[in-house]
Structure formats: structure tokens, C-alpha cells
mmCIF file of C-alpha atoms in Angstrom:
data_model
loop_
_atom_site.group_PDB
_atom_site.id
_atom_site.type_symbol
_atom_site.label_atom_id
_atom_site.label_comp_id
_atom_site.label_asym_id
_atom_site.label_seq_id
_atom_site.Cartn_x
_atom_site.Cartn_y
_atom_site.Cartn_z
ATOM 1 C CA MET O 19 116.707 70.505 45.469
ATOM 2 C CA ASN O 20 119.855 70.176 43.473
ATOM 3 C CA ARG O 21 123.434 70.684 44.708
ATOM 4 C CA GLU O 22 123.633 74.238 43.503
ATOM 5 C CA GLN O 23 120.380 75.148 45.239
ATOM 6 C CA GLN O 24 121.585 73.537 48.396
ATOM 7 C CA LYS O 25 124.786 75.513 48.243
ATOM 8 C CA HIS O 26 122.843 78.754 47.676
ATOM 9 C CA ARG O 27 120.588 77.995 50.633
ATOM 10 C CA ILE O 28 123.543 77.285 52.872
ATOM 11 C CA ALA O 29 125.229 80.453 51.821
ATOM 12 C CA LEU O 30 122.070 82.472 52.605
ATOM 13 C CA VAL O 31 121.894 81.012 56.052
ATOM 14 C CA ARG O 32 125.576 81.649 56.636
ATOM 15 C CA ARG O 33 125.012 85.281 55.855
ATOM 16 C CA GLY O 34 122.127 85.443 58.231
ATOM 17 C CA LEU O 35 119.677 86.355 55.533
ATOM 18 C CA VAL O 36 117.198 83.648 56.437
ATOM 19 C CA ALA O 37 117.030 83.912 60.156
ATOM 20 C CA GLY O 38 117.760 87.588 60.159
ATOM 21 C CA SER O 39 114.943 88.462 57.808
ATOM 22 C CA LEU O 40 112.322 86.748 59.884
ATOM 23 C CA ALA O 41 112.948 88.355 63.142
ATOM 24 C CA GLY O 42 109.499 89.735 63.757
ATOM 25 C CA SER O 43 107.564 86.541 63.202
ATOM 26 C CA LEU O 44 109.782 83.848 64.567
ATOM 27 C CA GLY O 45 110.951 85.230 67.906
ATOM 28 C CA ILE O 46 113.948 83.557 69.478
ATOM 29 C CA ALA O 47 113.576 80.429 67.397
ATOM 30 C CA GLY O 48 114.484 82.391 64.325
ATOM 31 C CA TYR O 49 117.783 83.403 65.761
ATOM 32 C CA LEU O 50 118.530 79.957 67.078
ATOM 33 C CA GLY O 51 117.941 78.362 63.693
ATOM 34 C CA THR O 52 115.190 76.273 65.253
ATOM 35 C CA ALA O 53 112.077 77.726 63.723
ATOM 36 C CA ALA O 54 109.749 75.084 62.284
ATOM 37 C CA HIS O 55 109.121 77.132 59.181
ATOM 38 C CA ALA O 56 111.029 79.961 57.732
ATOM 39 C CA THR O 57 110.968 81.561 54.380
ATOM 40 C CA ASP O 58 114.114 81.964 52.272
ATOM 41 C CA ALA O 59 114.600 85.648 51.993
ATOM 42 C CA SER O 60 115.508 85.662 48.292
ATOM 43 C CA THR O 61 113.565 82.878 46.793
ATOM 44 C CA GLY O 62 110.418 82.704 48.942
ATOM 45 C CA THR O 63 110.861 79.008 49.341
ATOM 46 C CA ASP O 64 110.454 77.194 52.544
ATOM 47 C CA ALA O 65 113.768 76.985 54.331
ATOM 48 C CA GLY O 66 112.656 75.793 57.710
ATOM 49 C CA THR O 67 115.206 74.013 59.787
ATOM 50 C CA THR O 68 117.431 73.576 56.794
ATOM 51 C CA SER O 69 119.645 76.269 58.336
ATOM 52 C CA GLY O 70 121.514 73.473 59.976
ATOM 53 C CA THR O 71 120.329 70.387 58.363
ATOM 54 C CA THR O 72 121.428 70.491 54.728
ATOM 55 C CA SER O 73 124.972 71.413 55.700
ATOM 56 C CA GLY O 74 126.021 67.816 55.987
ATOM 57 C CA SER O 75 126.287 68.002 52.240
ATOM 58 C CA THR O 76 129.183 70.365 52.667
ATOM 59 C CA THR O 77 131.308 67.590 54.155
ATOM 60 C CA ASP O 78 132.036 66.097 50.831
ATOM 61 C CA SER O 79 134.135 68.974 49.431
ATOM 62 C CA THR O 80 136.119 72.017 50.424
ATOM 63 C CA SER O 81 134.405 75.276 49.656
ATOM 64 C CA THR O 82 135.851 78.777 49.294
ATOM 65 C CA PHE O 83 135.316 81.474 51.850
ATOM 66 C CA GLY O 84 133.011 83.358 49.526
ATOM 67 C CA ASP O 85 130.917 80.249 48.840
ATOM 68 C CA GLN O 86 130.517 79.659 52.510
ATOM 69 C CA TYR O 87 129.925 83.121 53.918
ATOM 70 C CA GLY O 88 129.048 85.316 51.014
ATOM 71 C CA ASP O 89 130.848 88.337 49.743
ATOM 72 C CA SER O 90 132.735 90.225 52.432
ATOM 73 C CA SER O 91 134.945 92.181 50.044
ATOM 74 C CA PRO O 92 132.924 95.439 49.628
ATOM 75 C CA LEU O 93 134.286 96.765 52.886
ATOM 76 C CA ASP O 94 137.058 99.199 51.982
ATOM 77 C CA GLN O 95 139.238 101.579 53.943
ATOM 78 C CA SER O 96 136.713 104.379 53.641
ATOM 79 C CA GLN O 97 134.412 102.266 55.770
ATOM 80 C CA LEU O 98 136.830 100.574 58.044
ATOM 81 C CA SER O 99 138.930 103.286 59.452
ATOM 82 C CA ALA O 100 141.139 104.139 62.383
ATOM 83 C CA GLY O 101 139.131 104.912 65.472
ATOM 84 C CA SER O 102 139.242 107.294 68.306
ATOM 85 C CA GLY O 103 137.462 108.077 71.557
ATOM 86 C CA THR O 104 136.128 105.700 74.131
ATOM 87 C CA PRO O 105 136.030 102.131 72.863
ATOM 88 C CA ASP O 106 132.724 100.265 72.879
ATOM 89 C CA ALA O 107 134.471 96.957 73.147
ATOM 90 C CA THR O 108 137.824 95.252 72.890
ATOM 91 C CA THR O 109 138.553 92.295 70.656
ATOM 92 C CA ARG O 110 141.018 89.817 72.148
ATOM 93 C CA GLY O 111 141.594 86.132 71.978
ATOM 94 C CA SER O 112 139.552 84.058 74.408
ATOM 95 C CA MET E 20 124.659 107.743 73.253
ATOM 96 C CA SER E 21 124.752 104.108 74.230
ATOM 97 C CA THR E 22 124.437 102.035 77.306
ATOM 98 C CA THR E 23 126.250 98.901 78.296
ATOM 99 C CA ALA E 24 125.826 95.742 80.406
ATOM 100 C CA ALA E 25 128.664 93.335 81.170
ATOM 101 C CA TRP E 26 128.604 89.878 82.665
ATOM 102 C CA ASP E 27 130.766 86.758 83.122
ATOM 103 C CA LEU E 28 130.213 84.080 80.501
ATOM 104 C CA TRP E 29 132.181 80.961 79.503
ATOM 105 C CA SER E 30 135.336 82.008 81.439
ATOM 106 C CA THR E 31 135.379 85.390 79.827
ATOM 107 C CA THR E 32 133.491 88.631 79.902
ATOM 108 C CA ALA E 33 130.409 89.426 77.756
ATOM 109 C CA ARG E 34 129.214 92.874 76.917
ATOM 110 C CA LEU E 35 126.050 94.193 75.409
ATOM 111 C CA VAL E 36 125.897 97.704 74.099
ATOM 112 C CA VAL E 37 122.693 99.251 72.733
ATOM 113 C CA THR E 38 122.045 102.643 71.275
ATOM 114 C CA VAL E 39 118.479 102.831 72.672
ATOM 115 C CA ASP E 40 118.994 103.108 76.378
ATOM 116 C CA ASP E 41 115.652 101.943 77.694
ATOM 117 C CA VAL E 42 115.721 98.580 76.006
ATOM 118 C CA LEU E 43 118.923 97.443 77.727
ATOM 119 C CA ASP E 44 117.297 95.214 80.371
ATOM 120 C CA ASP E 45 115.049 93.494 77.927
ATOM 121 C CA ALA E 46 117.820 93.117 75.392
ATOM 122 C CA LEU E 47 120.017 91.624 78.070
ATOM 123 C CA ALA E 48 117.281 89.138 78.954
ATOM 124 C CA LEU E 49 116.972 88.124 75.313
ATOM 125 C CA CYS E 50 120.696 87.628 75.032
ATOM 126 C CA HIS E 51 120.645 85.473 78.124
ATOM 127 C CA GLU E 52 117.906 83.436 76.606
ATOM 128 C CA VAL E 53 119.816 82.902 73.313
ATOM 129 C CA LEU E 54 123.072 82.114 75.087
ATOM 130 C CA GLY E 55 121.389 79.732 77.450
ATOM 131 C CA GLU E 56 120.022 77.775 74.506
ATOM 132 C CA VAL E 57 123.532 77.649 72.853
ATOM 133 C CA ASP E 58 125.055 76.609 76.155
ATOM 134 C CA ARG E 59 122.606 73.789 76.762
ATOM 135 C CA ALA E 60 123.179 72.535 73.251
ATOM 136 C CA ALA E 61 126.921 72.829 72.764
ATOM 137 C CA ASN E 62 128.867 73.258 76.016
ATOM 138 C CA ARG E 63 131.312 70.460 76.092
ATOM 139 C CA PHE E 64 132.263 71.189 79.742
ATOM 140 C CA ASP E 65 128.695 70.671 80.880
ATOM 141 C CA PRO E 66 127.911 66.967 81.327
ATOM 142 C CA GLY E 67 124.248 67.752 80.974
ATOM 143 C CA SER E 68 124.515 69.483 77.606
ATOM 144 C CA GLU E 69 123.229 67.856 74.465
ATOM 145 C CA LEU E 70 126.723 67.810 72.992
ATOM 146 C CA SER E 71 128.108 65.881 76.012
ATOM 147 C CA GLY E 72 125.363 63.321 75.617
ATOM 148 C CA LEU E 73 126.337 62.488 72.046
ATOM 149 C CA SER E 74 127.431 58.950 71.302
ATOM 150 C CA GLY E 75 130.514 58.569 69.213
ATOM 151 C CA ASP E 76 129.714 55.006 68.213
ATOM 152 C CA GLY E 77 129.322 55.265 64.510
ATOM 153 C CA GLU E 78 125.537 54.997 64.709
ATOM 154 C CA PRO E 79 123.172 57.762 63.405
ATOM 155 C CA GLN E 80 121.660 59.762 66.258
ATOM 156 C CA PRO E 81 119.010 62.477 66.309
ATOM 157 C CA VAL E 82 120.093 65.954 67.489
ATOM 158 C CA SER E 83 118.084 69.108 68.107
ATOM 159 C CA PRO E 84 117.772 71.625 65.280
ATOM 160 C CA LEU E 85 119.954 74.069 67.181
ATOM 161 C CA LEU E 86 122.756 71.555 67.675
ATOM 162 C CA ALA E 87 122.447 70.504 64.084
ATOM 163 C CA ASP E 88 122.824 74.181 63.145
ATOM 164 C CA LEU E 89 125.973 74.595 65.300
ATOM 165 C CA VAL E 90 127.524 71.396 63.999
ATOM 166 C CA ALA E 91 126.708 72.507 60.406
ATOM 167 C CA GLU E 92 128.466 75.797 61.143
ATOM 168 C CA ALA E 93 131.506 73.981 62.535
ATOM 169 C CA LEU E 94 131.658 71.679 59.495
ATOM 170 C CA GLY E 95 131.315 74.656 57.238
ATOM 171 C CA ALA E 96 134.249 76.344 59.000
ATOM 172 C CA ALA E 97 136.311 73.164 58.565
ATOM 173 C CA SER E 98 135.426 73.046 54.870
ATOM 174 C CA VAL E 99 136.334 76.626 54.157
ATOM 175 C CA THR E 100 139.652 76.475 56.017
ATOM 176 C CA GLY E 101 140.771 73.168 54.493
ATOM 177 C CA GLY E 102 140.310 71.440 57.834
ATOM 178 C CA ALA E 103 142.315 73.919 59.863
ATOM 179 C CA VAL E 104 139.321 74.725 62.065
ATOM 180 C CA ASP E 105 138.305 71.176 62.857
ATOM 181 C CA PRO E 106 135.525 70.388 65.348
ATOM 182 C CA THR E 107 136.842 66.809 65.891
ATOM 183 C CA VAL E 108 139.712 68.113 68.056
ATOM 184 C CA GLY E 109 137.701 67.496 71.203
ATOM 185 C CA ALA E 110 139.269 64.203 72.239
ATOM 186 C CA THR E 111 142.733 65.639 71.542
ATOM 187 C CA LEU E 112 142.123 68.679 73.680
ATOM 188 C CA VAL E 113 140.912 66.446 76.524
ATOM 189 C CA ASP E 114 144.017 64.389 76.351
ATOM 190 C CA LEU E 115 146.137 67.483 76.315
ATOM 191 C CA GLY E 116 144.536 68.489 79.557
ATOM 192 C CA TYR E 117 141.841 70.849 78.409
ATOM 193 C CA ASP E 118 138.976 68.777 79.679
ATOM 194 C CA ARG E 119 137.176 71.334 81.881
ATOM 195 C CA ASP E 120 136.527 75.017 81.995
ATOM 196 C CA ILE E 121 139.857 76.740 81.533
ATOM 197 C CA THR E 122 139.864 78.284 85.023
ATOM 198 C CA LEU E 123 139.507 74.772 86.508
ATOM 199 C CA VAL E 124 142.214 73.391 84.190
ATOM 200 C CA ARG E 125 144.617 76.070 85.290
ATOM 201 C CA SER E 126 143.890 75.373 88.961
ATOM 202 C CA SER E 127 145.260 71.862 88.552
ATOM 203 C CA ASP E 128 148.225 72.812 86.328
ATOM 204 C CA ASP E 129 150.994 70.525 85.286
ATOM 205 C CA ARG E 130 149.358 67.173 85.133
ATOM 206 C CA MET E 131 150.909 64.343 83.224
ATOM 207 C CA VAL E 132 149.703 63.551 79.687
ATOM 208 C CA ALA E 133 149.564 59.803 79.177
ATOM 209 C CA ARG E 134 148.558 59.674 75.544
ATOM 210 C CA VAL E 135 147.079 62.019 73.006
ATOM 211 C CA ARG E 136 144.474 60.789 70.595
ATOM 212 C CA GLN E 137 144.889 61.851 66.991
ATOM 213 C CA VAL E 138 142.379 64.298 65.481
ATOM 214 C CA ARG E 139 139.979 62.058 63.521
ATOM 215 C CA GLY E 140 139.081 64.729 60.996
ATOM 216 C CA TRP E 141 135.966 66.655 60.258
ATOM 217 C CA GLU E 142 135.181 64.632 57.144
ATOM 218 C CA THR E 143 134.462 61.675 59.378
ATOM 219 C CA VAL E 144 131.408 63.494 60.770
ATOM 220 C CA HIS E 145 128.168 63.347 58.794
ATOM 221 C CA LEU E 146 125.107 65.448 59.298
ATOM 222 C CA ALA E 147 121.951 64.767 57.397
ATOM 223 C CA GLY E 148 118.933 66.750 58.500
ATOM 224 C CA THR E 149 119.020 66.475 62.209
ATOM 225 C CA THR E 150 120.739 63.125 62.194
ATOM 226 C CA LEU E 151 124.378 63.134 63.198
ATOM 227 C CA THR E 152 126.870 60.285 62.720
ATOM 228 C CA MET E 153 130.280 60.257 64.255
ATOM 229 C CA PRO E 154 132.832 57.445 64.298
ATOM 230 C CA ALA E 155 133.819 55.867 67.599
ATOM 231 C CA GLY E 156 136.061 58.045 69.761
ATOM 232 C CA VAL E 157 135.127 61.378 68.195
ATOM 233 C CA LEU E 158 134.330 64.203 70.626
ATOM 234 C CA LEU E 159 133.219 67.432 69.135
ATOM 235 C CA ASP E 160 134.567 70.781 70.213
ATOM 236 C CA LEU E 161 132.411 73.533 68.799
ATOM 237 C CA GLY E 162 134.146 76.233 70.755
ATOM 238 C CA ALA E 163 135.813 77.877 67.733
ATOM 239 C CA THR E 164 132.525 78.571 66.006
ATOM 240 C CA ALA E 165 129.669 78.336 68.538
ATOM 241 C CA LYS E 166 130.721 81.394 70.593
ATOM 242 C CA ALA E 167 131.050 83.553 67.486
ATOM 243 C CA SER E 168 127.753 82.230 66.176
ATOM 244 C CA ALA E 169 126.101 83.003 69.520
ATOM 245 C CA ALA E 170 127.314 86.623 69.206
ATOM 246 C CA ASP E 171 125.735 86.880 65.727
ATOM 247 C CA ARG E 172 122.495 85.381 66.937
ATOM 248 C CA CYS E 173 122.327 87.763 69.930
ATOM 249 C CA ALA E 174 123.032 90.857 67.822
ATOM 250 C CA ARG E 175 120.472 89.907 65.208
ATOM 251 C CA ALA E 176 117.814 89.157 67.829
ATOM 252 C CA VAL E 177 118.323 92.357 69.790
ATOM 253 C CA ALA E 178 118.369 94.565 66.685
ATOM 254 C CA ALA E 179 115.245 93.051 65.149
ATOM 255 C CA THR E 180 113.297 92.823 68.352
ATOM 256 C CA PHE E 181 114.014 96.214 69.855
ATOM 257 C CA GLY E 182 114.975 98.272 66.761
ATOM 258 C CA THR E 183 118.224 99.432 68.329
ATOM 259 C CA GLY E 184 121.801 99.492 67.256
ATOM 260 C CA VAL E 185 123.618 96.737 69.086
ATOM 261 C CA LEU E 186 127.051 95.427 69.746
ATOM 262 C CA VAL E 187 127.459 92.017 71.329
ATOM 263 C CA ASP E 188 130.953 91.083 72.594
ATOM 264 C CA LEU E 189 131.471 87.558 73.835
ATOM 265 C CA GLY E 190 135.029 87.540 75.070
ATOM 266 C CA GLY E 191 136.357 89.391 72.028
ATOM 267 C CA ASP E 192 134.012 87.848 69.456
ATOM 268 C CA ILE E 193 132.070 90.934 68.471
ATOM 269 C CA ALA E 194 128.926 91.117 66.321
ATOM 270 C CA THR E 195 126.949 94.314 65.509
ATOM 271 C CA ALA E 196 123.574 94.975 63.997
ATOM 272 C CA GLY E 197 120.918 97.702 63.741
ATOM 273 C CA ARG E 198 121.333 101.342 63.080
ATOM 274 C CA ALA E 199 124.446 102.915 64.614
ATOM 275 C CA PRO E 200 127.035 105.412 63.367
ATOM 276 C CA GLY E 201 129.771 102.785 63.742
ATOM 277 C CA TRP E 202 131.383 101.177 66.700
ATOM 278 C CA GLN E 203 134.672 101.917 68.324
ATOM 279 C CA VAL E 204 136.605 98.717 68.824
ATOM 280 C CA ARG E 205 139.957 98.399 70.475
ATOM 281 C CA VAL E 206 142.239 95.600 69.239
ATOM 282 C CA GLN E 207 144.389 94.408 72.095
ATOM 283 C CA ASP E 208 145.049 90.786 72.840
ATOM 284 C CA LEU E 209 147.060 91.193 76.019
ATOM 285 C CA PRO E 210 147.166 94.225 78.312
ATOM 286 C CA ASP E 211 150.851 94.857 77.396
ATOM 287 C CA ASP E 212 150.223 94.886 73.654
ATOM 288 C CA VAL E 213 150.204 98.202 71.837
ATOM 289 C CA PRO E 214 146.450 98.733 71.146
ATOM 290 C CA GLN E 215 144.916 99.769 67.946
ATOM 291 C CA GLN E 216 141.482 101.264 67.647
ATOM 292 C CA ILE E 217 139.221 100.987 64.610
ATOM 293 C CA THR E 218 135.741 102.229 63.693
ATOM 294 C CA LEU E 219 133.755 99.096 62.783
ATOM 295 C CA PRO E 220 130.781 99.767 60.555
ATOM 296 C CA THR E 221 127.507 98.558 61.913
ATOM 297 C CA GLY E 222 126.450 95.242 60.506
ATOM 298 C CA TRP E 223 129.997 93.926 60.597
ATOM 299 C CA ALA E 224 131.807 91.779 63.001
ATOM 300 C CA ILE E 225 135.315 91.232 64.320
ATOM 301 C CA SER E 226 137.111 88.416 66.009
ATOM 302 C CA THR E 227 140.566 87.708 67.429
ATOM 303 C CA SER E 228 142.251 84.332 67.837
ATOM 304 C CA SER E 229 145.173 84.117 70.171
ATOM 305 C CA THR E 230 147.735 81.506 71.243
ATOM 306 C CA ARG E 231 148.459 83.384 74.446
ATOM 307 C CA ARG E 232 145.243 83.657 76.430
ATOM 308 C CA ARG E 233 143.600 80.236 76.696
ATOM 309 C CA THR E 234 146.709 78.468 77.962
ATOM 310 C CA TRP E 235 147.570 75.820 80.564
ATOM 311 C CA THR E 236 150.499 73.584 81.537
ATOM 312 C CA THR E 237 150.823 69.808 81.345
ATOM 313 C CA ASP E 238 154.009 67.794 81.421
ATOM 314 C CA GLY E 239 155.793 70.994 82.251
ATOM 315 C CA GLU E 240 154.903 72.432 78.881
ATOM 316 C CA GLN E 241 152.618 75.312 78.167
ATOM 317 C CA ARG E 242 149.725 74.419 75.894
ATOM 318 C CA HIS E 243 147.164 76.492 74.079
ATOM 319 C CA HIS E 244 143.801 75.584 72.623
ATOM 320 C CA LEU E 245 144.533 75.937 68.956
ATOM 321 C CA VAL E 246 145.267 72.436 67.828
ATOM 322 C CA ASP E 247 146.872 71.684 64.470
ATOM 323 C CA PRO E 248 144.785 68.716 63.111
ATOM 324 C CA ARG E 249 147.817 67.575 61.188
ATOM 325 C CA THR E 250 149.939 67.061 64.268
ATOM 326 C CA SER E 251 147.260 66.734 66.977
ATOM 327 C CA ARG E 252 149.310 69.200 69.037
ATOM 328 C CA PRO E 253 148.951 72.960 69.744
ATOM 329 C CA VAL E 254 149.996 74.783 66.652
ATOM 330 C CA VAL E 255 153.645 76.119 66.780
ATOM 331 C CA ASP E 256 155.386 78.912 64.943
ATOM 332 C CA THR E 257 152.283 80.983 64.434
ATOM 333 C CA TRP E 258 151.265 84.522 65.295
ATOM 334 C CA ALA E 259 150.562 85.679 68.782
ATOM 335 C CA ALA E 260 147.091 86.891 67.579
ATOM 336 C CA VAL E 261 145.128 87.224 64.406
ATOM 337 C CA THR E 262 142.120 89.604 64.106
ATOM 338 C CA VAL E 263 139.678 89.565 61.210
ATOM 339 C CA VAL E 264 136.660 91.630 60.184
ATOM 340 C CA ALA E 265 133.827 89.981 58.292
ATOM 341 C CA ARG E 266 130.073 90.241 57.767
ATOM 342 C CA THR E 267 129.405 87.786 60.586
ATOM 343 C CA CYS E 268 131.333 86.961 63.671
ATOM 344 C CA LEU E 269 131.151 83.290 62.625
ATOM 345 C CA ALA E 270 133.003 84.139 59.440
ATOM 346 C CA ALA E 271 135.456 86.414 61.258
ATOM 347 C CA ASN E 272 136.264 83.796 63.861
ATOM 348 C CA THR E 273 136.598 81.075 61.248
ATOM 349 C CA ALA E 274 139.116 83.195 59.395
ATOM 350 C CA SER E 275 141.106 84.287 62.426
ATOM 351 C CA THR E 276 141.249 80.772 63.930
ATOM 352 C CA GLY E 277 141.943 79.202 60.513
ATOM 353 C CA ALA E 278 144.809 81.541 59.753
ATOM 354 C CA ALA E 279 146.281 81.007 63.227
ATOM 355 C CA VAL E 280 146.164 77.234 62.854
ATOM 356 C CA MET E 281 147.607 77.407 59.367
ATOM 357 C CA ALA E 282 150.493 79.448 60.880
ATOM 358 C CA ARG E 283 152.703 81.121 58.326
ATOM 359 C CA ARG E 284 150.937 79.610 55.341
ATOM 360 C CA GLY E 285 147.860 81.349 56.702
ATOM 361 C CA ALA E 286 149.153 84.650 55.373
ATOM 362 C CA ASP E 287 148.435 83.728 51.774
ATOM 363 C CA TRP E 288 145.141 82.256 52.783
ATOM 364 C CA LEU E 289 144.144 85.417 54.584
ATOM 365 C CA HIS E 290 145.010 87.444 51.460
ATOM 366 C CA ARG E 291 142.779 85.226 49.321
ATOM 367 C CA THR E 292 139.775 85.725 51.569
ATOM 368 C CA GLY E 293 139.936 89.447 50.826
ATOM 369 C CA LEU E 294 138.932 90.136 54.436
ATOM 370 C CA PRO E 295 140.462 93.016 56.469
ATOM 371 C CA ALA E 296 142.777 91.394 58.954
ATOM 372 C CA ARG E 297 145.659 92.092 61.250
ATOM 373 C CA THR E 298 148.319 89.669 62.492
ATOM 374 C CA LEU E 299 150.500 90.336 65.587
ATOM 375 C CA ASP E 300 153.861 88.613 65.833
ATOM 376 C CA HIS E 301 155.300 87.575 69.155
ATOM 377 C CA ASP E 302 157.860 90.322 68.843
ATOM 378 C CA GLY E 303 155.082 92.964 68.521
ATOM 379 C CA HIS E 304 155.241 93.456 64.738
ATOM 380 C CA VAL E 305 151.910 93.999 63.081
ATOM 381 C CA ALA E 306 150.904 93.225 59.502
ATOM 382 C CA ALA E 307 147.722 94.459 57.824
ATOM 383 C CA TYR E 308 145.679 92.658 55.203
ATOM 384 C CA GLY E 309 142.941 93.880 52.867
ATOM 385 C CA ALA E 310 141.234 97.055 53.988
ATOM 386 C CA TRP E 311 142.645 96.901 57.510
ATOM 387 C CA PRO E 312 143.485 100.497 58.500
ATOM 388 C CA SER E 313 147.118 101.376 59.035
ATOM 389 C CA GLN E 314 148.247 101.886 62.535
ATOM 390 C CA PRO E 315 150.214 105.142 62.932
ATOM 391 C CA ASP E 316 153.387 105.476 64.973
ATOM 392 C CA ARG E 317 154.339 101.829 65.259
ATOM 393 C CA PRO E 318 156.450 99.452 63.287
ATOM 394 C CA GLU E 319 154.442 97.709 60.642
ATOM 395 C CA ARG E 320 155.301 95.243 58.008
ATOM 396 C CA ALA E 321 153.610 94.797 54.705
ATOM 397 C CA ALA E 322 151.693 91.546 54.703
#
């Protein structure tokens, strides 16, 4: 696996595509990133425990937000709007 | 319609909201299972946790896949914030007095600080597979990312397992998943703050970082938990609170914490992320970034 493939795999995991796509078959391990074998959602390759284990390679450089977490920009003001009514939750520092 | 459970967790309050009422108990049990695993792996206040048992001796050591995952997420957050969100602040926080659960720290307020170790820096930590190597003296604090990641993991697990819309709120770190018309989320760091309410689309997450909530006193000086790795002291001259919306709670928390630690230079950085965000000054002024909705009837500055 070359560096670009590693970065792609890390980005997929960051976006939850690997663990999230395998919910039915992996049980809790899939959500904890501890499944012995998982399949990369986009490539069909074995991702396994690489959800946490290839990331050491990120320590040798500084990445951008998009590289790390995928594209968050499509959200616009038609989707994120002022709210009303009874709140479901409150965000605060903790 | 939705139904809610709330419980105490990590010195804060956790909430689970599901749109399918009859799965609440099972969904809650699943969340407890996920959170228990994260706690056993990464709780630095639990001497029995895997994190507490790590050796900072410069030698490679095996860690569980879950802890490797959480460390990788922390290193990723450090990378993307240029080191502002640094997991190697643990020893510095301990020296500043934040060495136990925050409620216990507050109960023994105003201790003396003898010395404060410098933040060693995230680039000194190496993770290869499930082998972790840290230089001597490094204590990891995964608090900035692990709680947010736990919210993501719980939300994904509940939605996929029970086919319900779900919101998981771990002390203000909020992740959503599944089918839902959108979630009503109030943004209010302290009870006296003017609140703003937004509609968060399902599948998105929101997080707030604050310098006013997790505080304690040592040497007669109030401290907070957001340490500037450049000074090894709590960051100064920053916002009261920063709130960010992103695809995952891990990303949202990384951005809100990163911006808060960067302080004023964090404004440009927030703009560059393109994420919807909101900053609150200590004087109550609010600034909006990206697609953050405007707040009617209150003073607001262009960011």
C-alpha cells in the first residue's frame, strides 16, 4: 500500500465509511474499530484493524482538514437553519 | 416523536434520543457497552484503564486495537490543527492540577503548583499498527477526541443496529445518525448565555469547546483544560466558547478545540475549514462562520 492509498484509507475511516458500512455483520466491534476483518466500503479491500493502525503514518506531516475528515462543505444554510421548538439536546463545553 | 434517556457520564450528562420509541432500552444498553469499552481503553483518571498502564519509556509497546484507534484519532486531530489539539498535554495537565476527575479536582481547590512539565509534542508519539512508542515522561490525554469519537461510535451503532434515527449527546458532543427530520439543538455554553437554537440535519454532528466550564483553581489562579502546547499553560485571550458543525463529532470537536487553542488566529483557520461555526466572546458577542445560521435579535459581528 503506497502513501496515497494509506491516506485514502485513513480518510475513509475518519468519515466513518468503513466501520459504519459494516454495522450488520460486525456488531459492536465494528463501531469500536476493533473488528478483525472489515471491508473498505469503496474499494472492497480488506481494511481490518487498519482503522487505527496505519494512522501512525500521519505523524510525519500536517494534513488539511479535508484530507483528514473528508468533505464537510456541502452543508449550506438551506440545510443548517435556525431552529425552534423543544430542543433535543444542548451543545456546551464540557 | 422521540424518546430520551439521560445519565451521568465522565462528570457530565449524556443523553440518548431515538425516533423509534420501543428500542430505547436496547439502544441504551448498546451505548453503555460502547462507552464502557472506550472508558476502559482511554480514561486517564482510571488507574486500571489501558491508557493509564502505558509506559512512557521510549520502548515500543503493544496496545489494543481500540486504543490504537483512539490514539490514531488524537494524532490525526493534532496533525490537522497544526498541533493545537495535542494529546501529549497529559503531564502538563497533571502538573497544573487536573490529575483526577474534575469534580474531585474542584473539591481540593487551590493547591500549589510546584512545576509544570512542558508539552512534549504529538510528533514524538509513534503508532505503527498496534505498537505505540512514546518518549519518557509523556502522558497521553485523549479527552479532546475520545469523547467525541465515542459519540460518533454510539450513534452509528444504534442507527445501524436498530434502524432508528438517533442523537447521542455526551456532555455537549453531539452525533446523529439514521433517518430523522432533523434535530433541534440549543447552543448555550453557560446558563446565563443567550441561547441560539439550530436545526441540525441528521447525519451531522456538533461540538462546543469552552474555557469556562472545566475549570479549577491552583496557586490562586483559575485554570481551564485547554492547554496551549506552545506555552504549556491554559490558553489565554481566546473565545469563551467555539461551536462547530461537521460530518462527525470527532471532526467537529477537533475544529472547535483547535480553534479555541489557536485563539484569535483560529478565526482564519476556522474560515479555511469551511465548516459552519460560531464563536462566543467573553462580552457576549457572537460571530458566525460558513453556513452557520444567523441569530436574530442579538448583536453579531461578521467573522
